[in-house]
mmCIF file of C-alpha atoms and ligand atoms in Angstrom:
data_model
loop_
_atom_site.group_PDB
_atom_site.id
_atom_site.type_symbol
_atom_site.label_atom_id
_atom_site.label_comp_id
_atom_site.label_asym_id
_atom_site.label_seq_id
_atom_site.Cartn_x
_atom_site.Cartn_y
_atom_site.Cartn_z
ATOM 1 C CA MET V 1222 68.456 120.457 109.685
ATOM 2 C CA ASN V 1223 70.345 122.968 107.613
ATOM 3 C CA GLY V 1224 68.106 125.515 109.286
ATOM 4 C CA GLU V 1225 67.097 128.773 107.779
ATOM 5 C CA THR V 1226 70.531 129.799 106.648
ATOM 6 C CA ILE V 1227 72.156 129.385 103.278
ATOM 7 C CA LEU V 1228 75.145 127.081 103.485
ATOM 8 C CA LYS V 1229 78.630 128.433 103.059
ATOM 9 C CA VAL V 1230 80.956 126.999 100.431
ATOM 10 C CA ALA V 1231 83.871 127.465 102.818
ATOM 11 C CA ASP V 1232 82.404 124.886 105.198
ATOM 12 C CA TYR V 1233 82.925 122.259 102.490
ATOM 13 C CA TYR V 1234 85.662 123.294 100.036
ATOM 14 C CA ALA V 1235 88.766 125.440 100.091
ATOM 15 C CA PRO V 1236 88.172 128.499 97.877
ATOM 16 C CA ASP V 1237 90.761 127.526 95.247
ATOM 17 C CA SER V 1238 89.317 124.037 95.045
ATOM 18 C CA PHE V 1239 85.738 125.206 94.595
ATOM 19 C CA ASN V 1240 86.830 127.797 92.048
ATOM 20 C CA ARG V 1241 88.538 125.106 89.999
ATOM 21 C CA ILE V 1242 85.485 122.853 90.132
ATOM 22 C CA LYS V 1243 83.189 125.751 89.277
ATOM 23 C CA ALA V 1244 85.363 126.898 86.367
ATOM 24 C CA LEU V 1245 85.034 123.478 84.742
ATOM 25 C CA ALA V 1246 81.354 123.180 85.696
ATOM 26 C CA ASP V 1247 80.556 126.465 83.962
ATOM 27 C CA THR V 1248 81.658 124.977 80.638
ATOM 28 C CA LEU V 1249 79.491 121.831 80.876
ATOM 29 C CA GLU V 1250 75.854 120.956 80.465
ATOM 30 C CA THR V 1251 74.166 119.386 83.481
ATOM 31 C CA PRO V 1252 73.935 116.893 85.035
ATOM 32 C CA PHE V 1253 77.486 115.807 85.855
ATOM 33 C CA LEU V 1254 79.929 115.180 88.685
ATOM 34 C CA VAL V 1255 83.261 116.967 89.084
ATOM 35 C CA VAL V 1256 85.865 115.436 91.403
ATOM 36 C CA ASP V 1257 88.916 117.321 92.600
ATOM 37 C CA THR V 1258 91.510 114.562 92.955
ATOM 38 C CA ALA V 1259 93.731 116.827 95.076
ATOM 39 C CA ILE V 1260 91.114 116.429 97.802
ATOM 40 C CA VAL V 1261 91.240 112.623 97.471
ATOM 41 C CA ALA V 1262 95.020 112.820 97.855
ATOM 42 C CA ARG V 1263 94.654 114.980 100.946
ATOM 43 C CA LYS V 1264 92.069 112.634 102.502
ATOM 44 C CA TYR V 1265 94.356 109.678 101.876
ATOM 45 C CA ASP V 1266 97.305 111.477 103.490
ATOM 46 C CA GLU V 1267 95.065 112.386 106.408
ATOM 47 C CA ILE V 1268 93.936 108.836 107.150
ATOM 48 C CA ARG V 1269 97.531 107.605 106.842
ATOM 49 C CA ALA V 1270 98.646 110.266 109.306
ATOM 50 C CA CYS V 1271 95.797 109.518 111.720
ATOM 51 C CA PHE V 1272 96.362 105.740 111.593
ATOM 52 C CA PRO V 1273 100.114 105.426 110.844
ATOM 53 C CA TYR V 1274 100.129 101.807 112.003
ATOM 54 C CA ALA V 1275 97.329 100.650 109.661
ATOM 55 C CA GLY V 1276 97.303 99.330 106.124
ATOM 56 C CA VAL V 1277 94.781 101.164 103.951
ATOM 57 C CA TYR V 1278 92.644 99.155 101.504
ATOM 58 C CA TYR V 1279 90.533 101.552 99.442
ATOM 59 C CA ALA V 1280 86.979 100.221 99.016
ATOM 60 C CA VAL V 1281 86.852 100.570 95.245
ATOM 61 C CA LYS V 1282 83.074 100.524 95.047
ATOM 62 C CA ALA V 1283 82.902 104.046 96.514
ATOM 63 C CA ASN V 1284 84.331 105.501 93.305
ATOM 64 C CA PRO V 1285 86.123 103.243 90.819
ATOM 65 C CA ALA V 1286 87.207 105.995 88.414
ATOM 66 C CA PRO V 1287 90.644 105.257 86.890
ATOM 67 C CA GLU V 1288 91.823 108.700 88.018
ATOM 68 C CA VAL V 1289 91.071 107.820 91.645
ATOM 69 C CA ILE V 1290 92.535 104.317 91.461
ATOM 70 C CA ALA V 1291 95.726 105.535 89.760
ATOM 71 C CA LEU V 1292 96.211 108.269 92.334
ATOM 72 C CA LEU V 1293 95.800 105.857 95.243
ATOM 73 C CA ARG V 1294 97.970 103.263 93.480
ATOM 74 C CA ASP V 1295 100.796 105.802 93.235
ATOM 75 C CA LYS V 1296 100.364 106.705 96.887
ATOM 76 C CA GLY V 1297 100.876 103.078 97.858
ATOM 77 C CA ALA V 1298 97.300 102.172 98.811
ATOM 78 C CA ASN V 1299 95.913 98.651 98.740
ATOM 79 C CA PHE V 1300 92.478 97.813 97.391
ATOM 80 C CA ASP V 1301 89.352 96.152 98.776
ATOM 81 C CA ILE V 1302 87.733 94.476 95.796
ATOM 82 C CA ALA V 1303 84.219 93.041 95.548
ATOM 83 C CA SER V 1304 84.024 91.493 92.050
ATOM 84 C CA ILE V 1305 86.158 90.165 89.205
ATOM 85 C CA HIS V 1306 85.206 93.316 87.294
ATOM 86 C CA GLU V 1307 86.744 95.582 89.920
ATOM 87 C CA LEU V 1308 89.751 93.256 90.032
ATOM 88 C CA GLU V 1309 90.300 93.498 86.275
ATOM 89 C CA LYS V 1310 89.974 97.250 86.470
ATOM 90 C CA VAL V 1311 92.578 97.806 89.191
ATOM 91 C CA MET V 1312 94.994 95.252 87.701
ATOM 92 C CA ALA V 1313 94.700 96.883 84.278
ATOM 93 C CA LEU V 1314 95.881 100.038 86.022
ATOM 94 C CA GLY V 1315 99.000 98.259 87.250
ATOM 95 C CA VAL V 1316 97.946 97.311 90.782
ATOM 96 C CA THR V 1317 99.586 94.014 91.702
ATOM 97 C CA SER V 1318 97.584 91.185 93.258
ATOM 98 C CA ASP V 1319 99.481 91.347 96.560
ATOM 99 C CA ARG V 1320 97.791 94.715 97.139
ATOM 100 C CA VAL V 1321 94.297 93.271 96.732
ATOM 101 C CA SER V 1322 91.883 91.709 99.196
ATOM 102 C CA TYR V 1323 88.676 89.994 98.072
ATOM 103 C CA GLY V 1324 86.368 91.570 100.631
ATOM 104 C CA ASN V 1325 82.983 90.390 99.412
ATOM 105 C CA THR V 1326 81.573 87.482 101.406
ATOM 106 C CA ILE V 1327 79.165 86.669 98.562
ATOM 107 C CA LYS V 1328 81.000 85.199 95.616
ATOM 108 C CA LYS V 1329 80.873 82.488 92.991
ATOM 109 C CA SER V 1330 83.322 79.588 93.096
ATOM 110 C CA ARG V 1331 84.626 80.415 89.641
ATOM 111 C CA ASP V 1332 85.266 84.017 90.683
ATOM 112 C CA ILE V 1333 87.280 82.829 93.694
ATOM 113 C CA ARG V 1334 89.324 80.753 91.229
ATOM 114 C CA THR V 1335 89.883 83.784 89.001
ATOM 115 C CA PHE V 1336 91.126 85.856 91.942
ATOM 116 C CA TYR V 1337 93.441 83.010 92.949
ATOM 117 C CA GLU V 1338 94.800 82.579 89.431
ATOM 118 C CA LYS V 1339 95.541 86.285 89.287
ATOM 119 C CA GLY V 1340 97.517 85.969 92.516
ATOM 120 C CA VAL V 1341 95.123 87.218 95.209
ATOM 121 C CA ARG V 1342 95.705 85.409 98.509
ATOM 122 C CA MET V 1343 93.493 87.250 100.979
ATOM 123 C CA PHE V 1344 89.798 86.473 101.250
ATOM 124 C CA ALA V 1345 86.900 87.527 103.483
ATOM 125 C CA THR V 1346 84.220 85.073 104.468
ATOM 126 C CA ASP V 1347 81.272 84.730 106.831
ATOM 127 C CA SER V 1348 79.821 81.305 106.007
ATOM 128 C CA GLU V 1349 80.861 77.681 105.816
ATOM 129 C CA ALA V 1350 79.767 77.215 102.203
ATOM 130 C CA ASP V 1351 81.874 80.155 101.050
ATOM 131 C CA LEU V 1352 84.831 79.011 103.169
ATOM 132 C CA ARG V 1353 84.739 75.552 101.607
ATOM 133 C CA ASN V 1354 84.666 77.153 98.155
ATOM 134 C CA ILE V 1355 87.722 79.222 99.044
ATOM 135 C CA ALA V 1356 89.551 76.141 100.367
ATOM 136 C CA ARG V 1357 88.907 74.358 97.078
ATOM 137 C CA GLU V 1358 89.508 77.231 94.618
ATOM 138 C CA ALA V 1359 92.146 79.252 96.481
ATOM 139 C CA PRO V 1360 94.088 76.698 98.559
ATOM 140 C CA GLY V 1361 96.395 77.960 101.289
ATOM 141 C CA SER V 1362 95.045 81.512 101.196
ATOM 142 C CA ARG V 1363 94.692 83.868 104.135
ATOM 143 C CA ILE V 1364 91.192 84.010 105.580
ATOM 144 C CA TYR V 1365 89.559 86.670 107.665
ATOM 145 C CA VAL V 1366 86.064 86.208 108.999
ATOM 146 C CA ARG V 1367 83.621 89.070 109.115
ATOM 147 C CA ILE V 1368 81.550 89.431 112.246
ATOM 148 C CA LEU V 1369 78.195 91.125 112.716
ATOM 149 C CA THR V 1370 78.213 94.546 114.317
ATOM 150 C CA GLU V 1371 75.622 96.679 116.036
ATOM 151 C CA GLY V 1372 75.405 100.422 115.848
ATOM 152 C CA THR V 1373 73.152 100.509 112.823
ATOM 153 C CA ARG V 1374 71.107 103.329 114.335
ATOM 154 C CA THR V 1375 74.080 105.652 114.424
ATOM 155 C CA ALA V 1376 75.330 104.884 110.914
ATOM 156 C CA ASP V 1377 73.664 106.857 108.132
ATOM 157 C CA TRP V 1378 74.090 103.985 105.665
ATOM 158 C CA PRO V 1379 74.186 100.688 107.642
ATOM 159 C CA LEU V 1380 76.030 97.733 106.139
ATOM 160 C CA SER V 1381 75.195 95.162 108.776
ATOM 161 C CA ARG V 1382 72.813 92.194 108.915
ATOM 162 C CA LYS V 1383 73.516 91.183 105.323
ATOM 163 C CA PHE V 1384 77.221 90.704 106.100
ATOM 164 C CA GLY V 1385 79.013 88.978 108.932
ATOM 165 C CA CYS V 1386 78.244 86.199 111.371
ATOM 166 C CA GLN V 1387 78.015 85.745 115.147
ATOM 167 C CA SER V 1388 81.290 85.446 117.056
ATOM 168 C CA ASP V 1389 80.750 81.750 117.843
ATOM 169 C CA MET V 1390 80.347 80.956 114.186
ATOM 170 C CA ALA V 1391 83.354 83.133 113.332
ATOM 171 C CA MET V 1392 85.506 81.012 115.649
ATOM 172 C CA ASP V 1393 84.159 77.776 114.145
ATOM 173 C CA LEU V 1394 84.966 79.088 110.679
ATOM 174 C CA LEU V 1395 88.520 80.057 111.611
ATOM 175 C CA VAL V 1396 89.135 76.586 113.058
ATOM 176 C CA LEU V 1397 87.621 75.023 109.952
ATOM 177 C CA ALA V 1398 89.818 77.275 107.804
ATOM 178 C CA ARG V 1399 92.889 75.782 109.471
ATOM 179 C CA ASP V 1400 91.535 72.255 109.068
ATOM 180 C CA LEU V 1401 90.925 72.911 105.366
ATOM 181 C CA GLY V 1402 94.543 73.975 104.868
ATOM 182 C CA LEU V 1403 93.858 77.698 104.761
ATOM 183 C CA GLU V 1404 95.587 80.279 106.948
ATOM 184 C CA PRO V 1405 93.238 81.613 109.664
ATOM 185 C CA TYR V 1406 94.469 85.176 109.500
ATOM 186 C CA GLY V 1407 92.086 87.591 111.174
ATOM 187 C CA VAL V 1408 88.705 89.095 111.853
ATOM 188 C CA SER V 1409 86.916 91.914 110.057
ATOM 189 C CA PHE V 1410 83.910 94.097 110.701
ATOM 190 C CA HIS V 1411 82.205 97.125 109.258
ATOM 191 C CA VAL V 1412 80.458 99.346 111.768
ATOM 192 C CA GLY V 1413 78.203 100.884 109.118
ATOM 193 C CA SER V 1414 78.979 103.598 106.622
ATOM 194 C CA GLN V 1415 79.049 107.220 107.794
ATOM 195 C CA GLN V 1416 79.186 105.965 111.374
ATOM 196 C CA ARG V 1417 78.657 108.908 113.694
ATOM 197 C CA GLU V 1418 79.232 107.001 116.948
ATOM 198 C CA ILE V 1419 82.921 106.263 117.528
ATOM 199 C CA GLY V 1420 81.994 103.795 120.276
ATOM 200 C CA ALA V 1421 80.789 101.442 117.520
ATOM 201 C CA TRP V 1422 84.442 100.524 116.874
ATOM 202 C CA ASP V 1423 84.979 99.900 120.585
ATOM 203 C CA ALA V 1424 82.012 97.531 120.703
ATOM 204 C CA ALA V 1425 83.275 95.625 117.648
ATOM 205 C CA LEU V 1426 86.870 95.484 118.916
ATOM 206 C CA THR V 1427 85.626 94.074 122.212
ATOM 207 C CA LYS V 1428 84.069 91.161 120.315
ATOM 208 C CA VAL V 1429 87.227 90.727 118.256
ATOM 209 C CA LYS V 1430 89.357 90.543 121.391
ATOM 210 C CA VAL V 1431 87.248 87.666 122.746
ATOM 211 C CA ILE V 1432 87.683 85.797 119.466
ATOM 212 C CA PHE V 1433 91.461 86.345 119.461
ATOM 213 C CA GLU V 1434 91.836 85.160 123.063
ATOM 214 C CA ARG V 1435 89.567 82.135 122.837
ATOM 215 C CA LEU V 1436 91.055 80.875 119.573
ATOM 216 C CA LEU V 1437 94.537 81.097 121.028
ATOM 217 C CA LYS V 1438 93.594 79.399 124.283
ATOM 218 C CA GLU V 1439 91.222 76.741 122.994
ATOM 219 C CA ASP V 1440 92.600 75.978 119.543
ATOM 220 C CA GLY V 1441 96.153 77.284 119.520
ATOM 221 C CA ILE V 1442 95.344 79.598 116.630
ATOM 222 C CA GLU V 1443 97.131 82.928 116.723
ATOM 223 C CA LEU V 1444 95.296 85.439 114.570
ATOM 224 C CA LYS V 1445 97.404 88.226 113.081
ATOM 225 C CA MET V 1446 95.079 90.861 111.686
ATOM 226 C CA ILE V 1447 92.043 93.020 112.449
ATOM 227 C CA ASN V 1448 90.259 94.573 109.494
ATOM 228 C CA MET V 1449 88.302 97.539 110.861
ATOM 229 C CA GLY V 1450 86.463 98.220 107.601
ATOM 230 C CA GLY V 1451 85.161 101.631 106.620
ATOM 231 C CA GLY V 1452 82.577 103.855 108.252
ATOM 232 C CA PHE V 1453 84.767 106.935 108.568
ATOM 233 C CA PRO V 1454 82.832 110.123 107.958
ATOM 234 C CA ALA V 1455 82.392 112.512 105.068
ATOM 235 C CA ASN V 1456 81.213 116.090 105.421
ATOM 236 C CA TYR V 1457 77.417 116.096 104.996
ATOM 237 C CA ILE V 1458 74.781 118.261 106.671
ATOM 238 C CA SER V 1459 74.742 116.213 109.888
ATOM 239 C CA LYS V 1460 78.106 116.937 111.435
ATOM 240 C CA THR V 1461 80.455 114.327 112.875
ATOM 241 C CA SER V 1462 83.662 114.467 114.860
ATOM 242 C CA ASP V 1463 86.770 114.970 112.754
ATOM 243 C CA LEU V 1464 88.937 112.036 111.696
ATOM 244 C CA GLU V 1465 91.574 112.860 114.265
ATOM 245 C CA THR V 1466 89.044 112.359 117.057
ATOM 246 C CA TYR V 1467 88.026 109.035 115.515
ATOM 247 C CA SER V 1468 91.628 107.912 115.306
ATOM 248 C CA ARG V 1469 92.475 109.020 118.837
ATOM 249 C CA GLU V 1470 89.538 107.096 120.324
ATOM 250 C CA ILE V 1471 89.929 104.015 118.150
ATOM 251 C CA THR V 1472 93.684 103.864 118.737
ATOM 252 C CA ARG V 1473 93.043 103.982 122.471
ATOM 253 C CA PHE V 1474 90.569 101.061 122.161
ATOM 254 C CA ILE V 1475 93.158 99.054 120.240
ATOM 255 C CA LYS V 1476 96.003 99.761 122.689
ATOM 256 C CA GLU V 1477 93.830 98.951 125.702
ATOM 257 C CA GLY V 1478 92.475 95.784 124.136
ATOM 258 C CA PHE V 1479 95.520 94.376 122.394
ATOM 259 C CA GLY V 1480 98.567 96.075 123.903
ATOM 260 C CA GLU V 1481 101.343 97.989 122.165
ATOM 261 C CA ASN V 1482 102.409 95.044 120.009
ATOM 262 C CA GLY V 1483 98.971 93.924 118.945
ATOM 263 C CA PRO V 1484 97.854 92.425 115.644
ATOM 264 C CA GLY V 1485 98.199 94.155 112.287
ATOM 265 C CA ILE V 1486 95.418 96.609 111.497
ATOM 266 C CA ILE V 1487 93.705 97.168 108.180
ATOM 267 C CA LEU V 1488 91.279 99.953 107.258
ATOM 268 C CA GLU V 1489 88.969 99.951 104.249
ATOM 269 C CA PRO V 1490 87.870 103.534 103.756
ATOM 270 C CA GLY V 1491 85.630 104.303 100.809
ATOM 271 C CA ARG V 1492 83.330 107.225 101.494
ATOM 272 C CA SER V 1493 85.775 109.175 103.660
ATOM 273 C CA LEU V 1494 88.434 109.233 100.918
ATOM 274 C CA VAL V 1495 86.333 110.362 97.981
ATOM 275 C CA ALA V 1496 82.979 111.862 99.046
ATOM 276 C CA ASP V 1497 84.308 115.295 100.010
ATOM 277 C CA ALA V 1498 86.102 115.604 96.671
ATOM 278 C CA GLY V 1499 82.978 115.647 94.475
ATOM 279 C CA VAL V 1500 80.372 118.194 93.438
ATOM 280 C CA LEU V 1501 77.377 116.981 91.469
ATOM 281 C CA VAL V 1502 75.880 119.736 89.390
ATOM 282 C CA SER V 1503 72.238 119.733 88.330
ATOM 283 C CA GLU V 1504 69.766 122.175 86.855
ATOM 284 C CA ILE V 1505 66.265 122.996 88.029
ATOM 285 C CA VAL V 1506 63.805 121.643 85.463
ATOM 286 C CA LEU V 1507 60.591 122.779 87.102
ATOM 287 C CA ILE V 1508 59.303 124.516 90.222
ATOM 288 C CA SER V 1509 55.664 123.996 91.171
ATOM 289 C CA ARG V 1510 53.160 123.704 94.001
ATOM 290 C CA LYS V 1511 50.580 120.969 94.488
ATOM 291 C CA SER V 1512 47.813 123.363 95.502
ATOM 292 C CA ASN V 1513 47.221 127.065 95.671
ATOM 293 C CA THR V 1514 47.639 127.059 99.423
ATOM 294 C CA GLU V 1515 50.554 124.655 99.830
ATOM 295 C CA LEU V 1516 53.357 126.148 101.848
ATOM 296 C CA TYR V 1517 56.264 124.512 100.109
ATOM 297 C CA ARG V 1518 57.519 124.366 96.580
ATOM 298 C CA TRP V 1519 58.296 121.204 94.638
ATOM 299 C CA LEU V 1520 61.639 121.529 92.999
ATOM 300 C CA PHE V 1521 62.445 119.089 90.195
ATOM 301 C CA THR V 1522 66.035 118.773 89.053
ATOM 302 C CA ASP V 1523 67.727 116.912 86.192
ATOM 303 C CA VAL V 1524 69.425 114.539 88.616
ATOM 304 C CA GLY V 1525 67.734 112.084 90.968
ATOM 305 C CA LYS V 1526 67.652 108.679 92.608
ATOM 306 C CA PHE V 1527 68.317 106.992 89.261
ATOM 307 C CA SER V 1528 71.181 109.244 88.252
ATOM 308 C CA GLY V 1529 73.519 109.138 91.204
ATOM 309 C CA LEU V 1530 71.523 110.116 94.283
ATOM 310 C CA MET V 1531 70.665 106.575 95.366
ATOM 311 C CA GLU V 1532 71.840 107.284 98.901
ATOM 312 C CA THR V 1533 68.904 109.638 99.391
ATOM 313 C CA LEU V 1534 66.897 106.405 99.807
ATOM 314 C CA ASP V 1535 64.891 106.906 103.013
ATOM 315 C CA GLU V 1536 66.623 110.301 103.056
ATOM 316 C CA ALA V 1537 69.591 108.495 104.601
ATOM 317 C CA ILE V 1538 72.376 110.719 103.334
ATOM 318 C CA LYS V 1539 71.630 114.417 103.498
ATOM 319 C CA PHE V 1540 73.754 116.108 100.887
ATOM 320 C CA PRO V 1541 74.529 119.784 101.351
ATOM 321 C CA ILE V 1542 72.951 121.747 98.477
ATOM 322 C CA TYR V 1543 74.370 125.055 97.333
ATOM 323 C CA THR V 1544 72.602 127.379 94.911
ATOM 324 C CA GLY V 1545 74.840 130.413 94.734
ATOM 325 C CA LYS V 1546 71.767 132.582 95.392
ATOM 326 C CA GLU V 1547 71.171 134.770 98.429
ATOM 327 C CA GLY V 1548 68.092 136.145 100.150
ATOM 328 C CA GLU V 1549 65.004 134.756 101.880
ATOM 329 C CA VAL V 1550 64.786 130.987 102.081
ATOM 330 C CA GLY V 1551 61.760 128.717 102.213
ATOM 331 C CA PRO V 1552 60.969 124.990 102.395
ATOM 332 C CA VAL V 1553 61.119 122.767 99.315
ATOM 333 C CA VAL V 1554 60.544 119.152 98.349
ATOM 334 C CA ILE V 1555 63.339 118.059 96.026
ATOM 335 C CA ALA V 1556 62.687 115.430 93.349
ATOM 336 C CA GLY V 1557 64.327 113.973 90.258
ATOM 337 C CA PRO V 1558 63.328 114.069 86.598
ATOM 338 C CA THR V 1559 62.059 110.505 86.009
ATOM 339 C CA CYS V 1560 58.521 109.122 85.822
ATOM 340 C CA ASP V 1561 58.877 107.147 89.050
ATOM 341 C CA SER V 1562 57.399 108.437 92.263
ATOM 342 C CA ALA V 1563 60.280 106.875 94.208
ATOM 343 C CA ASP V 1564 62.414 109.528 92.544
ATOM 344 C CA ILE V 1565 61.991 112.024 95.381
ATOM 345 C CA MET V 1566 65.163 112.865 97.251
ATOM 346 C CA TYR V 1567 63.924 114.904 100.213
ATOM 347 C CA GLU V 1568 60.334 115.295 101.348
ATOM 348 C CA LYS V 1569 60.267 114.495 105.088
ATOM 349 C CA LEU V 1570 63.220 116.789 105.588
ATOM 350 C CA LYS V 1571 62.349 120.099 103.988
ATOM 351 C CA TYR V 1572 65.480 121.784 102.744
ATOM 352 C CA SER V 1573 65.430 125.550 103.018
ATOM 353 C CA LEU V 1574 66.441 127.052 99.697
ATOM 354 C CA PRO V 1575 66.219 130.593 98.363
ATOM 355 C CA GLU V 1576 62.736 131.843 97.426
ATOM 356 C CA ASN V 1577 64.158 133.451 94.296
ATOM 357 C CA LEU V 1578 65.297 130.154 92.736
ATOM 358 C CA ALA V 1579 64.140 129.880 89.129
ATOM 359 C CA ILE V 1580 63.843 127.220 86.473
ATOM 360 C CA GLY V 1581 67.244 126.806 84.823
ATOM 361 C CA ASP V 1582 69.210 127.663 87.968
ATOM 362 C CA ARG V 1583 71.910 125.262 89.031
ATOM 363 C CA LEU V 1584 72.088 123.207 92.203
ATOM 364 C CA TYR V 1585 75.507 122.153 93.482
ATOM 365 C CA TRP V 1586 75.259 118.915 95.454
ATOM 366 C CA PHE V 1587 78.268 118.888 97.739
ATOM 367 C CA THR V 1588 80.102 115.828 99.081
ATOM 368 C CA THR V 1589 78.999 113.616 96.185
ATOM 369 C CA GLY V 1590 82.327 111.993 95.249
ATOM 370 C CA ALA V 1591 81.304 108.627 96.769
ATOM 371 C CA TYR V 1592 78.521 106.224 95.861
ATOM 372 C CA THR V 1593 77.030 108.365 93.118
ATOM 373 C CA VAL V 1594 78.352 107.679 89.619
ATOM 374 C CA THR V 1595 78.200 103.885 89.783
ATOM 375 C CA TYR V 1596 74.709 103.951 91.267
ATOM 376 C CA SER V 1597 73.459 105.773 88.183
ATOM 377 C CA SER V 1598 71.014 103.749 86.056
ATOM 378 C CA VAL V 1599 71.797 102.862 82.455
ATOM 379 C CA ALA V 1600 68.831 104.449 80.713
ATOM 380 C CA PHE V 1601 65.751 104.801 82.906
ATOM 381 C CA ASN V 1602 63.319 106.994 80.954
ATOM 382 C CA GLY V 1603 66.128 107.254 78.421
ATOM 383 C CA PHE V 1604 68.315 109.370 80.686
ATOM 384 C CA PRO V 1605 71.978 108.382 80.219
ATOM 385 C CA PRO V 1606 74.218 107.621 83.203
ATOM 386 C CA ILE V 1607 75.704 110.632 84.931
ATOM 387 C CA ARG V 1608 78.994 111.873 83.441
ATOM 388 C CA ASP V 1609 81.996 112.419 85.664
ATOM 389 C CA TYR V 1610 85.083 114.611 85.305
ATOM 390 C CA TYR V 1611 88.303 114.549 87.310
ATOM 391 C CA ILE V 1612 90.578 117.521 87.830
HETATM 392 C C1 PLP P 741 81.630 99.427 101.273
HETATM 393 C C2 PLP P 741 82.674 98.792 102.085
HETATM 394 C C3 PLP P 741 83.677 99.569 102.684
HETATM 395 C C4 PLP P 741 83.709 101.066 102.605
HETATM 396 O O1 PLP P 741 82.932 101.642 103.588
HETATM 397 P P1 PLP P 741 82.838 103.224 103.755
HETATM 398 O O2 PLP P 741 81.893 103.409 104.883
HETATM 399 O O3 PLP P 741 82.372 103.791 102.477
HETATM 400 O O4 PLP P 741 84.192 103.722 104.092
HETATM 401 C C5 PLP P 741 84.669 98.911 103.378
HETATM 402 N N1 PLP P 741 84.686 97.573 103.496
HETATM 403 C C6 PLP P 741 83.747 96.791 102.939
HETATM 404 C C7 PLP P 741 83.840 95.320 103.087
HETATM 405 C C8 PLP P 741 82.703 97.379 102.238
HETATM 406 O O5 PLP P 741 81.766 96.603 101.704
#
């Protein structure tokens, strides 16, 4: 995948940015994550420029650090929230409830009530039981129904199947929402995280269009909003089109499907705003071979599946790894430090890393600003959660 060549820093970070990260990293003991918030700011500006007509709701779960939330708050972002804990966190940082959407379709009645009491009026749903809970605990609120999407094969981290419902059910729910005194407001979908196939949005929007038209014709319900979720790419080993290409294609789908004065559009980027801003730094604990004749080395580092690299599950996300060393490269298996054999990051895909790597050398895991810190276990084998620093 990353072939026989050593990756170039410049393909991932501007020199001044990497130098700043490295300068801090050099003063710290591994493992830890450093996030350059200037990159988050730039990614936010970029998505706003690419989709000037869309409201941006940051998916807080991607990286809920106060530094990130405060930056996006000041830039005027809204927030996609999945739990009362995330809600308390963003509100403690001064985000008002009108900038919050409760995007999780799986929620307790009492949590719906808490959101309502704090002023949140926009809720996602994909089931009748949840909708009835919302009608009771958050009367009069705006409802958007999440539909199932395909395209799981082309997303590196699929988010389908567990969330969403068939279009027919979505329409039933929106009619029921009206009958229960709620405001049937829109439709949402998530095409899968790190979605490499832009056509996945087209396929989802085609379904949404049918829902909009049929509800208007058959039930007199005029929906006002499409929530296109996340799925926008970060810069890993497997390359994707750039965001501008995504926006050009998706905007064309929207214009063709809904006309120039179509419904309001919401985006919920998580990964694409924060992943590129982070570098996770680890140290090589051990290098070994399993037999005298084995062709590849086993490389054990002080970070693993239980300390931030959860998305290496099934080798789904292929993080670029930089060593700072030059010379001949050779294949390695890369594994974490814990006493669990699931704690292997890459085995099927053999990364090519320098032959002269030694115990104590550092590995720089690029593009790790999203879905790392909060996935870190509390104390498996006694290892503390990964530390994170924001510059
Ligand atoms: C996780 C999540 C997102 C963010 O998706 P990314 O692919 O990380 O951008 C957006 N919306 C919802 C509802 C999510 O659960």
